[in-house]
Tab-separated table of C-alpha atoms and ligand atoms in Angstrom:
chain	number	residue	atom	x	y	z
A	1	UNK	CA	4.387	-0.568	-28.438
A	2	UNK	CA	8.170	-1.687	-27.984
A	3	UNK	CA	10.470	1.537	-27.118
A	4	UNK	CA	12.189	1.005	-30.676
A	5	UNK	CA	8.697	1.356	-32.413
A	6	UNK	CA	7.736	4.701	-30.318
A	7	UNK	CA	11.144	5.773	-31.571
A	8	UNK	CA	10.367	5.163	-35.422
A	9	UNK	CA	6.903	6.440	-34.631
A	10	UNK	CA	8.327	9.887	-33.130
A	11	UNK	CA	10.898	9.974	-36.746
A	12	UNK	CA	8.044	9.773	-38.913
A	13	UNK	CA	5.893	12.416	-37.266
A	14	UNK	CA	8.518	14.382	-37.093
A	15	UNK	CA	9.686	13.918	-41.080
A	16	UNK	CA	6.025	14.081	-42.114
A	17	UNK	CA	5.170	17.365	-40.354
A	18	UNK	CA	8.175	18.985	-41.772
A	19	UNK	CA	7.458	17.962	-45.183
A	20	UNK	CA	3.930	18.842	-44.391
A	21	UNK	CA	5.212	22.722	-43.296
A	22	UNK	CA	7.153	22.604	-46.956
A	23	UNK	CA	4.245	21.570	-48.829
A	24	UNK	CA	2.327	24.331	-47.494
A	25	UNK	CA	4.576	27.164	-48.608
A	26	UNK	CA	5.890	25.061	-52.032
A	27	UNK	CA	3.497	27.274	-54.227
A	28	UNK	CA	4.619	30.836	-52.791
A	29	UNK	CA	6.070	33.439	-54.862
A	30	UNK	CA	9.518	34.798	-52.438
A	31	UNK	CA	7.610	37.796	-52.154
A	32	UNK	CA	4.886	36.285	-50.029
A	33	UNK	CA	7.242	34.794	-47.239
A	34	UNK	CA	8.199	38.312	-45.926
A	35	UNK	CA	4.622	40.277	-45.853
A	36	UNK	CA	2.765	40.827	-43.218
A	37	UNK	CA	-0.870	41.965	-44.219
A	38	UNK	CA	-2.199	42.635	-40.543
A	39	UNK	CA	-0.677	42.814	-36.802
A	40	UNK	CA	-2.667	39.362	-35.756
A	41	UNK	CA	-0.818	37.130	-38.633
A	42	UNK	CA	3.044	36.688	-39.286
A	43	UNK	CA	4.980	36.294	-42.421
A	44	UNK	CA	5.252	32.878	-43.862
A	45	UNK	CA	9.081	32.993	-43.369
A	46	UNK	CA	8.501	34.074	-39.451
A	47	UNK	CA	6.908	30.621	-38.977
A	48	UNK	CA	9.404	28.258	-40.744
A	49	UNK	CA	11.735	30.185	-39.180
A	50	UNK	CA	10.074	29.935	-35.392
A	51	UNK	CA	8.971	26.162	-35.316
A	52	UNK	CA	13.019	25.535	-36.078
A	53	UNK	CA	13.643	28.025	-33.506
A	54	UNK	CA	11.601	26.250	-31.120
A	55	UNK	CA	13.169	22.670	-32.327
A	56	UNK	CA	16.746	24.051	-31.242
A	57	UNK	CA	15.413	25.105	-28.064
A	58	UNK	CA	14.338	21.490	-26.947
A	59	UNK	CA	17.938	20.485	-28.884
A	60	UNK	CA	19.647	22.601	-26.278
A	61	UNK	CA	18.084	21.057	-23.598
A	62	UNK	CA	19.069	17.760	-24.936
A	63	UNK	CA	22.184	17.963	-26.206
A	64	UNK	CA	25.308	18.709	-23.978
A	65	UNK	CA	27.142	21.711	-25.133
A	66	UNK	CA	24.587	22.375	-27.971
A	67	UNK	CA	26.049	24.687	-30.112
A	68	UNK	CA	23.250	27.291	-31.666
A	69	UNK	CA	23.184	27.959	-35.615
A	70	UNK	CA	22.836	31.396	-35.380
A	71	UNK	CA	22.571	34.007	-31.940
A	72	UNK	CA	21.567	35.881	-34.435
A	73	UNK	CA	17.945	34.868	-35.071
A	74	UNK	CA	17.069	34.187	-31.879
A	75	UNK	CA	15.119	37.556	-31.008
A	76	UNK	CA	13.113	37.216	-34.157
A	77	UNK	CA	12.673	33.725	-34.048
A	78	UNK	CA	11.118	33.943	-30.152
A	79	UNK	CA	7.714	34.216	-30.359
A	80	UNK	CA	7.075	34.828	-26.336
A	81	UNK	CA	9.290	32.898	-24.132
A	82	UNK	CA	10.804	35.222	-21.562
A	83	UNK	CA	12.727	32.484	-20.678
A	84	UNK	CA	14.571	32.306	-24.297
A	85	UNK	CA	15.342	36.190	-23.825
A	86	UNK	CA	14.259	39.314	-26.122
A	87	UNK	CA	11.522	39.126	-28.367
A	88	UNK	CA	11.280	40.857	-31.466
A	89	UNK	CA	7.521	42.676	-31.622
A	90	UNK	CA	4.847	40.429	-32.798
A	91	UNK	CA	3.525	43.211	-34.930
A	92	UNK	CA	6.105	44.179	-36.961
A	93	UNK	CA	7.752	40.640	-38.100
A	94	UNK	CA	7.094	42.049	-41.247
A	95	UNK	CA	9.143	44.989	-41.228
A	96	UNK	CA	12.738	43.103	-41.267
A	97	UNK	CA	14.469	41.484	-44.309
A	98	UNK	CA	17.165	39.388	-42.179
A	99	UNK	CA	17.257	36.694	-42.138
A	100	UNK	CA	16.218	36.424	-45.790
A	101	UNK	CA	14.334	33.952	-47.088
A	102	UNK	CA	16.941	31.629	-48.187
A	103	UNK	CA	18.626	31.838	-44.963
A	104	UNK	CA	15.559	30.274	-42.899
A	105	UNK	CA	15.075	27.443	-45.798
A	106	UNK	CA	19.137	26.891	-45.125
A	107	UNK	CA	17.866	27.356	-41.217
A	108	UNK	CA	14.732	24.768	-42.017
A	109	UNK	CA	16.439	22.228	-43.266
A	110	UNK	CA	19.757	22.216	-40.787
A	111	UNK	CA	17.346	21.993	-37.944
A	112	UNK	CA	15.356	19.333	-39.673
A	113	UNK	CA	18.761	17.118	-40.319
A	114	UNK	CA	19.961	17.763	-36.349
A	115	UNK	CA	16.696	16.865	-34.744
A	116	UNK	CA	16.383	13.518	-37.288
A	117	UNK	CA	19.920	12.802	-36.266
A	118	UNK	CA	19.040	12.867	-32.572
A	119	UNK	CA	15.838	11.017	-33.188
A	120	UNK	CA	17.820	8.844	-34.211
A	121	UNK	CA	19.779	8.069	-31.188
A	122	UNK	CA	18.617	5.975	-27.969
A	123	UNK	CA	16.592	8.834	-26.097
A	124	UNK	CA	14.990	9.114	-22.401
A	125	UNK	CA	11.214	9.604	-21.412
A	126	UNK	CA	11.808	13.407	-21.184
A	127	UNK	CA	13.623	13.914	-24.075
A	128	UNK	CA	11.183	12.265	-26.214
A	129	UNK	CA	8.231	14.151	-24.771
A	130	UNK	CA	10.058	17.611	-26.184
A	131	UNK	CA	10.095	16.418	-29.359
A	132	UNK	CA	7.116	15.130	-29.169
A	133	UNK	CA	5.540	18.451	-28.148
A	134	UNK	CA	7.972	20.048	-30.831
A	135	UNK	CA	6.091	18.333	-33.553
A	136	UNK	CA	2.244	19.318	-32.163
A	137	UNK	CA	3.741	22.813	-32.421
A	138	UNK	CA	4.838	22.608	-35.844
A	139	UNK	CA	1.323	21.258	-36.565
A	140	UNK	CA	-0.427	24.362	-34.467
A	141	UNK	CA	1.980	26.940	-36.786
A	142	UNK	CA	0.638	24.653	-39.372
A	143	UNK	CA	-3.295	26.044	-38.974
A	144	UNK	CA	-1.769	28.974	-38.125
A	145	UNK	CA	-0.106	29.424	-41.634
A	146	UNK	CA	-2.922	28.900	-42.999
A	147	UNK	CA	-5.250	31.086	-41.517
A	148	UNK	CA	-2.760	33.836	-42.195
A	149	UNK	CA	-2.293	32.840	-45.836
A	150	UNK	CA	-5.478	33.372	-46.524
A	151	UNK	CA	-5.620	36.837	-45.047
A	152	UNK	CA	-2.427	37.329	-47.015
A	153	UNK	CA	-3.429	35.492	-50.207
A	154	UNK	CA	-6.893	33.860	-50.316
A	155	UNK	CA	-7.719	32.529	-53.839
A	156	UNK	CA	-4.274	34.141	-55.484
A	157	UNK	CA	-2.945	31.005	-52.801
A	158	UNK	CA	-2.434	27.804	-55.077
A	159	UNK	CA	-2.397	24.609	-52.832
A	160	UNK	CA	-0.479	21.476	-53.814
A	161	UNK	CA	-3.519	19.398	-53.878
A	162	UNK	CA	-7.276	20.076	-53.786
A	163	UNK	CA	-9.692	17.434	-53.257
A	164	UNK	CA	-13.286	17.574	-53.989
A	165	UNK	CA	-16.011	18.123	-51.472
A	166	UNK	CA	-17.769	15.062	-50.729
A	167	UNK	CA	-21.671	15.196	-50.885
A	168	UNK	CA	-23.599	15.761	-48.195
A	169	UNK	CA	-26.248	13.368	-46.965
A	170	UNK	CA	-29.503	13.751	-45.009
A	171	UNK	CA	-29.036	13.863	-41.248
A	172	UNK	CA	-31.178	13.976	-38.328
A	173	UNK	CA	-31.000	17.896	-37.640
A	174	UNK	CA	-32.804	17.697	-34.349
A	175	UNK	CA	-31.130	18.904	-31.377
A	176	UNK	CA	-30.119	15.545	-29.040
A	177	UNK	CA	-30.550	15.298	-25.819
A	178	UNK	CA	-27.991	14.138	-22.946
A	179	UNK	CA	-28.776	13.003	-19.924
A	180	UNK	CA	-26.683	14.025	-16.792
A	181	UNK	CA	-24.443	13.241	-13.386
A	182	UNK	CA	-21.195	12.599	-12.417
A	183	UNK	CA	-18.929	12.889	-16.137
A	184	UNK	CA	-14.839	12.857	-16.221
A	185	UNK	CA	-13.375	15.228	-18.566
A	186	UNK	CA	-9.974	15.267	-19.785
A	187	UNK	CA	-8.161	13.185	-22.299
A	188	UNK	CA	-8.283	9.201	-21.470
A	189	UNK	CA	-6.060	7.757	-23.753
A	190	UNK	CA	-2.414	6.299	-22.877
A	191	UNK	CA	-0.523	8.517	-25.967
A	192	UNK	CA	0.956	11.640	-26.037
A	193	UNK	CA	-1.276	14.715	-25.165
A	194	UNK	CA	-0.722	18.588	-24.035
A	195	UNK	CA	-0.144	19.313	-20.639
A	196	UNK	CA	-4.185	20.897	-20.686
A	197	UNK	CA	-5.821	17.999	-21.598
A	198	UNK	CA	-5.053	16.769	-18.053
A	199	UNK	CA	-5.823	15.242	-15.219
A	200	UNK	CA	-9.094	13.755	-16.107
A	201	UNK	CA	-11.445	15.383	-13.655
A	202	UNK	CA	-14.853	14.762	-11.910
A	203	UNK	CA	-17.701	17.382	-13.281
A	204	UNK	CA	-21.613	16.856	-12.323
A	205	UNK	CA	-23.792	17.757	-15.863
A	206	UNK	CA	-27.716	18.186	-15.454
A	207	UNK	CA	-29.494	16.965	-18.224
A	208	UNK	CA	-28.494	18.770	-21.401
A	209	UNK	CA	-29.387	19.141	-25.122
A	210	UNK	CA	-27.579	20.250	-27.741
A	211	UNK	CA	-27.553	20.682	-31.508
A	212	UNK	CA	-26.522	17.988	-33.752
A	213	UNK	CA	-24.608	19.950	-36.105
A	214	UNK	CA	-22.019	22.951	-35.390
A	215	UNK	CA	-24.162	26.486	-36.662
A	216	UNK	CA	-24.329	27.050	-40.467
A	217	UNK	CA	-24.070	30.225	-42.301
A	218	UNK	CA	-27.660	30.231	-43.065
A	219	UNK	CA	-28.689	30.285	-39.480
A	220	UNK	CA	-26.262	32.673	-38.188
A	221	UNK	CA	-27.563	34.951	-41.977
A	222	UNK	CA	-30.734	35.007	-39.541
A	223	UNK	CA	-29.260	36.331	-36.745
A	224	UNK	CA	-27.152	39.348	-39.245
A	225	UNK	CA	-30.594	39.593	-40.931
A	226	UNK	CA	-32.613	39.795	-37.846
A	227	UNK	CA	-30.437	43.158	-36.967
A	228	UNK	CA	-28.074	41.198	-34.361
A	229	UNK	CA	-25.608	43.065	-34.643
A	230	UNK	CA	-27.607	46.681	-34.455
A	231	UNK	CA	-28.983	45.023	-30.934
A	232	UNK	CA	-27.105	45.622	-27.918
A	233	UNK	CA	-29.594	42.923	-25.728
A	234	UNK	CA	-27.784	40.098	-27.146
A	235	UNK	CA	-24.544	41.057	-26.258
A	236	UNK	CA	-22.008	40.595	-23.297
A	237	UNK	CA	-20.730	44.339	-22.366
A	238	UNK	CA	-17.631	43.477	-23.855
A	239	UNK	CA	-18.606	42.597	-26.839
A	240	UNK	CA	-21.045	45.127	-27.863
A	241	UNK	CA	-17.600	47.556	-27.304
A	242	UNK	CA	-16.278	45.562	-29.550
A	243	UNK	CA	-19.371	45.471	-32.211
A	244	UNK	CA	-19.067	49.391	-32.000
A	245	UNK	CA	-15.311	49.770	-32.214
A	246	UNK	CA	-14.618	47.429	-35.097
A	247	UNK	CA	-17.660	48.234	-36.918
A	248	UNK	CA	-18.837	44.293	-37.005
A	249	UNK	CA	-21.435	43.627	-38.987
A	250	UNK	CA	-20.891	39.961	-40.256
A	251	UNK	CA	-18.036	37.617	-39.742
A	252	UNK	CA	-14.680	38.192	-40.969
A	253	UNK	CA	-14.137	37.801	-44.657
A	254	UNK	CA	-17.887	38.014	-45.185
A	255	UNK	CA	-18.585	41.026	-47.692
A	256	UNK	CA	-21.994	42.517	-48.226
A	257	UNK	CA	-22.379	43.129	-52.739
A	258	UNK	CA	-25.545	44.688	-53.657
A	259	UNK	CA	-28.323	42.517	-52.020
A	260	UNK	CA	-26.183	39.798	-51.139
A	261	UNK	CA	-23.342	38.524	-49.025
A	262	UNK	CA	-20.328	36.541	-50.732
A	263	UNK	CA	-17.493	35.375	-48.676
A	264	UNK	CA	-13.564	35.742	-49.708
A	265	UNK	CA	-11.663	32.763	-48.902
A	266	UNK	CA	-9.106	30.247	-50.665
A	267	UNK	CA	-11.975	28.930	-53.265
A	268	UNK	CA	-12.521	32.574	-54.227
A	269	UNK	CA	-15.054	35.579	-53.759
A	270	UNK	CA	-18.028	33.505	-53.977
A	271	UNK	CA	-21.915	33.554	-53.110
A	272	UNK	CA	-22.363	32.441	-49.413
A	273	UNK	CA	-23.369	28.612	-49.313
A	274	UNK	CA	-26.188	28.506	-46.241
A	275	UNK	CA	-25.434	24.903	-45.615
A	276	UNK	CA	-21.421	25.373	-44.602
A	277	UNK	CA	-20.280	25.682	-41.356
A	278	UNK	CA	-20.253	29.334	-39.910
A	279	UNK	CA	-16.508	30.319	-39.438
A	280	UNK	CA	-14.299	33.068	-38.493
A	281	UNK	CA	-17.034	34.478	-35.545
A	282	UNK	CA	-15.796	35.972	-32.117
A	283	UNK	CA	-16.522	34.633	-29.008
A	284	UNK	CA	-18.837	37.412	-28.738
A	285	UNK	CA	-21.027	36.352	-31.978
A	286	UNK	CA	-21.088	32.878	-31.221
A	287	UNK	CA	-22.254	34.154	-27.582
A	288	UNK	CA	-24.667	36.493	-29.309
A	289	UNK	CA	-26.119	34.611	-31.732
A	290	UNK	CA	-26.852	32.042	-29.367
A	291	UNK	CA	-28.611	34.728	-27.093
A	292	UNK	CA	-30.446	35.794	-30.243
A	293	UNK	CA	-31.672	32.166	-30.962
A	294	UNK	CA	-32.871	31.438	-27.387
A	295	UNK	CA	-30.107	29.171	-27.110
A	296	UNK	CA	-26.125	29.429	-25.057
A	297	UNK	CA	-22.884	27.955	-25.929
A	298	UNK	CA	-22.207	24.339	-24.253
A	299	UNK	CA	-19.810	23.982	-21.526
A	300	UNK	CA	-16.543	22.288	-22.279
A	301	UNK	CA	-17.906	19.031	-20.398
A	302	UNK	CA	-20.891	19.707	-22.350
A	303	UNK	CA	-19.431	19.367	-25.611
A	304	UNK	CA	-16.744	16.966	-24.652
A	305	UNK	CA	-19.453	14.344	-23.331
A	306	UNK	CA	-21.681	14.868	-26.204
A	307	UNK	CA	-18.677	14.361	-28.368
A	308	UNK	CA	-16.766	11.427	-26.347
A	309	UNK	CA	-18.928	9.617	-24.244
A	310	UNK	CA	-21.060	5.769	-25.093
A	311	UNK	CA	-23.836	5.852	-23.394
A	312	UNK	CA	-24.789	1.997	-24.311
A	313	UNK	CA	-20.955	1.538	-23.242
A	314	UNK	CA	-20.799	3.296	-20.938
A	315	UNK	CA	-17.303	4.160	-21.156
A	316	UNK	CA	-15.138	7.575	-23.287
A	317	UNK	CA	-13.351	7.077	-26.666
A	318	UNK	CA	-11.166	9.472	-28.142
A	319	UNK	CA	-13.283	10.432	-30.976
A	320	UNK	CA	-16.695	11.261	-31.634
A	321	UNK	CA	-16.586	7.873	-33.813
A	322	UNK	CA	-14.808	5.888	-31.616
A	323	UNK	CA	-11.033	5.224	-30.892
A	324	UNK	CA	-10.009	4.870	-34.632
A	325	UNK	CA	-7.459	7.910	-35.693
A	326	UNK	CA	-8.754	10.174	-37.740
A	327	UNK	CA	-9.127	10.355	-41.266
A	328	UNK	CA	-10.903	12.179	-44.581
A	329	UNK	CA	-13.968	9.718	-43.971
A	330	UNK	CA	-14.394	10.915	-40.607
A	331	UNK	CA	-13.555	15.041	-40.473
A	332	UNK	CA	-12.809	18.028	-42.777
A	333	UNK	CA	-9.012	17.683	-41.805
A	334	UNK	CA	-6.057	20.056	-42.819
A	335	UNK	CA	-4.674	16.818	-44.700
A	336	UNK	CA	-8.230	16.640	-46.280
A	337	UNK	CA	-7.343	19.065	-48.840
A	338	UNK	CA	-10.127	21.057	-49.168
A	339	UNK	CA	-9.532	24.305	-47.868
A	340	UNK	CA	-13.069	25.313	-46.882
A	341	UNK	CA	-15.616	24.058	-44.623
A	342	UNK	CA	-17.444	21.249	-45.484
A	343	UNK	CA	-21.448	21.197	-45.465
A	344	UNK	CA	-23.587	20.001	-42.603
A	345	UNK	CA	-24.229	16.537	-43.523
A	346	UNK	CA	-20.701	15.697	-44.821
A	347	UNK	CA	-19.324	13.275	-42.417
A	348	UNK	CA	-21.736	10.445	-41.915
A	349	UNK	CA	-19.106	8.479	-40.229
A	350	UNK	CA	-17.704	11.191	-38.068
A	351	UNK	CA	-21.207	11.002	-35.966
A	352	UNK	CA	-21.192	11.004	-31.991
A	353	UNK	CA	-22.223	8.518	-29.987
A	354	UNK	CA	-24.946	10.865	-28.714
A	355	UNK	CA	-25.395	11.712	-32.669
A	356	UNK	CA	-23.625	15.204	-33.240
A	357	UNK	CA	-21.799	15.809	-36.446
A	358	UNK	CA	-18.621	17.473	-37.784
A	359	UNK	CA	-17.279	17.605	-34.029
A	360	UNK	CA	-13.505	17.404	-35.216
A	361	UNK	CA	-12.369	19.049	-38.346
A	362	UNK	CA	-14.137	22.085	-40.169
A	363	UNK	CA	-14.173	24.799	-37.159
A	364	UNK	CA	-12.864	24.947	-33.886
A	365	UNK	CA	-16.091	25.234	-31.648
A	366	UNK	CA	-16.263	27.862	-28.650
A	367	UNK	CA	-17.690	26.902	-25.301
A	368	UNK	CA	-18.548	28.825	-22.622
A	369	UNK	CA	-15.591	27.452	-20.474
A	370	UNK	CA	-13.213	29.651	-19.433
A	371	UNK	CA	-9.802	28.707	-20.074
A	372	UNK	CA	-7.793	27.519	-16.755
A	373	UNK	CA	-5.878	24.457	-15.894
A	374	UNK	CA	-7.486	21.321	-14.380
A	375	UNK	CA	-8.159	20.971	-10.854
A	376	UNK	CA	-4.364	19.288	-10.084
A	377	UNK	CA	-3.138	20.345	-13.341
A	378	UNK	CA	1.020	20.116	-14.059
A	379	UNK	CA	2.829	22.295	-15.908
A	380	UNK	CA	4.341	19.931	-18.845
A	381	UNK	CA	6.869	23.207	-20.917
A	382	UNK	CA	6.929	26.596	-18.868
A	383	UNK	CA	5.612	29.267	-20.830
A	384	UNK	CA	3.523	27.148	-23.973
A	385	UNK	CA	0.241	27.031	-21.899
A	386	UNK	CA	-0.266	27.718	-18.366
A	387	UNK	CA	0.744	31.305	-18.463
A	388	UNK	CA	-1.929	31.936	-21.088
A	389	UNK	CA	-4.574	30.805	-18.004
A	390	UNK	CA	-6.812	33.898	-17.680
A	391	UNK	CA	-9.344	36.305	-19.799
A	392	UNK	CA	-9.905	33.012	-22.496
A	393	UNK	CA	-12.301	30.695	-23.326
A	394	UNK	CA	-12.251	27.557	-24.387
A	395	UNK	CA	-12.611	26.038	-27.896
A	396	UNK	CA	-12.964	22.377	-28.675
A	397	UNK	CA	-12.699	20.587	-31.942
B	1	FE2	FE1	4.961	28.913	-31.556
């Protein structure tokens, strides 16, 4: 790819993520953007508000003598970045009515004109990694916004577009089995990637099996049904604190009617369907349940090799279905526009090499890898990752 073309490629990222962020709040009444229905989620104005923030951050480091829109926001605005100055508290973003809502639109779209400006402009290496990274952020705040919109809204929240759910097909629901040695984990591609995903690594693997298919909500229904969570055996210490504190007795957004469970989400209060993908579980249940089921949670090299790696080819792509970007056909994407999980059995062409399903898209999947950097791992932004290296695990997907 020429340097122009990267250019152009970086512009229309950019442009389509922020019309993406604008699409997702076009349906809100004002009155949404400024609640804030629990201390884990922020108000939809908090994140157009931060991901512009963050844009005239890099801008400052760009841009000689960059002169800030407003001093005003930037407490507010700073989500954790000691190095940006005082934070406003995460838990109470809710609680302020400045700026209003029409001031971080008038914010949102200044930012989005300055940074296409600049885009615009012959830029070095470094300067078009920041961007770069700014965009992937907007697209994390993205999933973000939506997981607290549907705490906030649910079904009351009226998306742009909603597609139908394609029909499953019959898969081979037998767990597969991987054989072992020397694997390299990491990302192996020559794009853009965070500064976690590297260096690719040596790990040694015994032989290994694991399921074809993430777990639905009928088999984790089982575990609930089996009394897992009135059964401290199958829990980590921590966990069973945690069982006892919060009073856990399904996932979140689960509710127990009568002699059933239905589950709240954007398609409404509805009877659970056994055949979607489990969602909204700890690390705890997902460790649980697979204690309960005689089973554990893969490794990260585990699940990346079962995901990425050709056996026949012997060689890593950087999909489950090769090197081929992905799209609907392949994954239950945010830009699938269906706003639930999909059903085992969904994505036919988003099968493994090894022959897993549903590996990207639907559910991000926990392992039971703790979250550090790489051996030789580089810092790539102070502050976005590394210094979130300790008491995580890691999820892929
Ligand atoms: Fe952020």
């Amino acid at each position: 790819m020429s340097i122009s073309e990267q250019s152009n490629k970086l512009l229309s990222e950019f442009s389509e993520t922020r019309s993406r962020t604008l699409e997702l709040v076009k349906t809100l009444e004002k009155d949404d953007f400024v609640v804030q229905t629990a201390p884990f989620m922020s108000p939809p104005k908090w994140h157009l508000g931060h991901v512009s923030w963050l844009f005239e951050m890099l801008l400052s480091k760009v841009v000689k003598n960059y002169e800030l829109y407003s001093k005003e926001y930037l407490t507010y605005l700073n989500s954790y970045y000691n190095k940006f100055g005082e934070q406003h508290k995460k838990d109470k973003r809710g609680l302020v009515s400045r700026p209003t809502v029409d001031e971080v639109f008038q914010y949102y779209h200044t930012i989005t004109k300055r940074v296409t400006d600049i885009l615009q402009k012959q830029l070095d290496e470094d300067a078009k990694n920041l961007f770069t990274m700014g965009v992937h952020h907007e697209c994390q705040h993205q999933e973000l916004l939506v997981y607290d919109l549907l705490h906030l809204l649910a079904d009351e929240y009226r998306p742009i577009k909603k597609n139908q759910i394609s029909k499953p097909s019959q898969i081979e629901q037998n767990p597969v089995s991987i054989k072992g040695g020397i694997y390299t984990l990491g990302y192996s591609g020559t794009d853009w990637c965070y500064d976690i995903e590297l260096p690719e690594h040596k790990v040694y693997l015994d032989d290994y099996k694991i399921d074809a298919f993430p777990v639905t909500n009928g088999q984790y229904l089982e575990f609930i049904e089996d009394g897992g969570y009135s059964d401290y055996q199958y829990w980590l210490s921590d966990g069973w604190d945690a069982v006892k504190k919060n009073v856990w007795q399904a996932p979140m957004y689960w509710i127990r009617e009568k002699d059933q469970w239905l589950v709240h989400d954007f398609i409404g209060k509805r009877k659970l369907n056994a055949n979607e993908l489990v969602c909204h579980v700890s690390f705890y249940e997902a460790d649980a349940y697979c204690k309960w089921v005689g089973k554990r949670l893969p490794t990260e090299a585990e699940w990346e090799k079962a995901a990425l790696w050709n056996e026949q080819k012997q060689k890593k792509t950087l999909f489950p279905w090769g090197n081929e970007s992905p799209t609907q056909r392949h994954a239950n994407l945010l830009e699938s526009y269906l706003w639930s999980c999909a059903e085992i059995g969904s994505y036919h062409q988003g099968k493994s090499h090894a022959g897993c399903y549903q590996m990207i898209g639907d559910v991000w999947e926990w392992t039971s890898s703790e979250y550090v950097g790489y051996p030789g791992f580089k810092s790539g932004f102070s502050e976005y990752n590394d210094k979130w290296f300790t008491n995580q695990k890691v999820l892929r997907g």
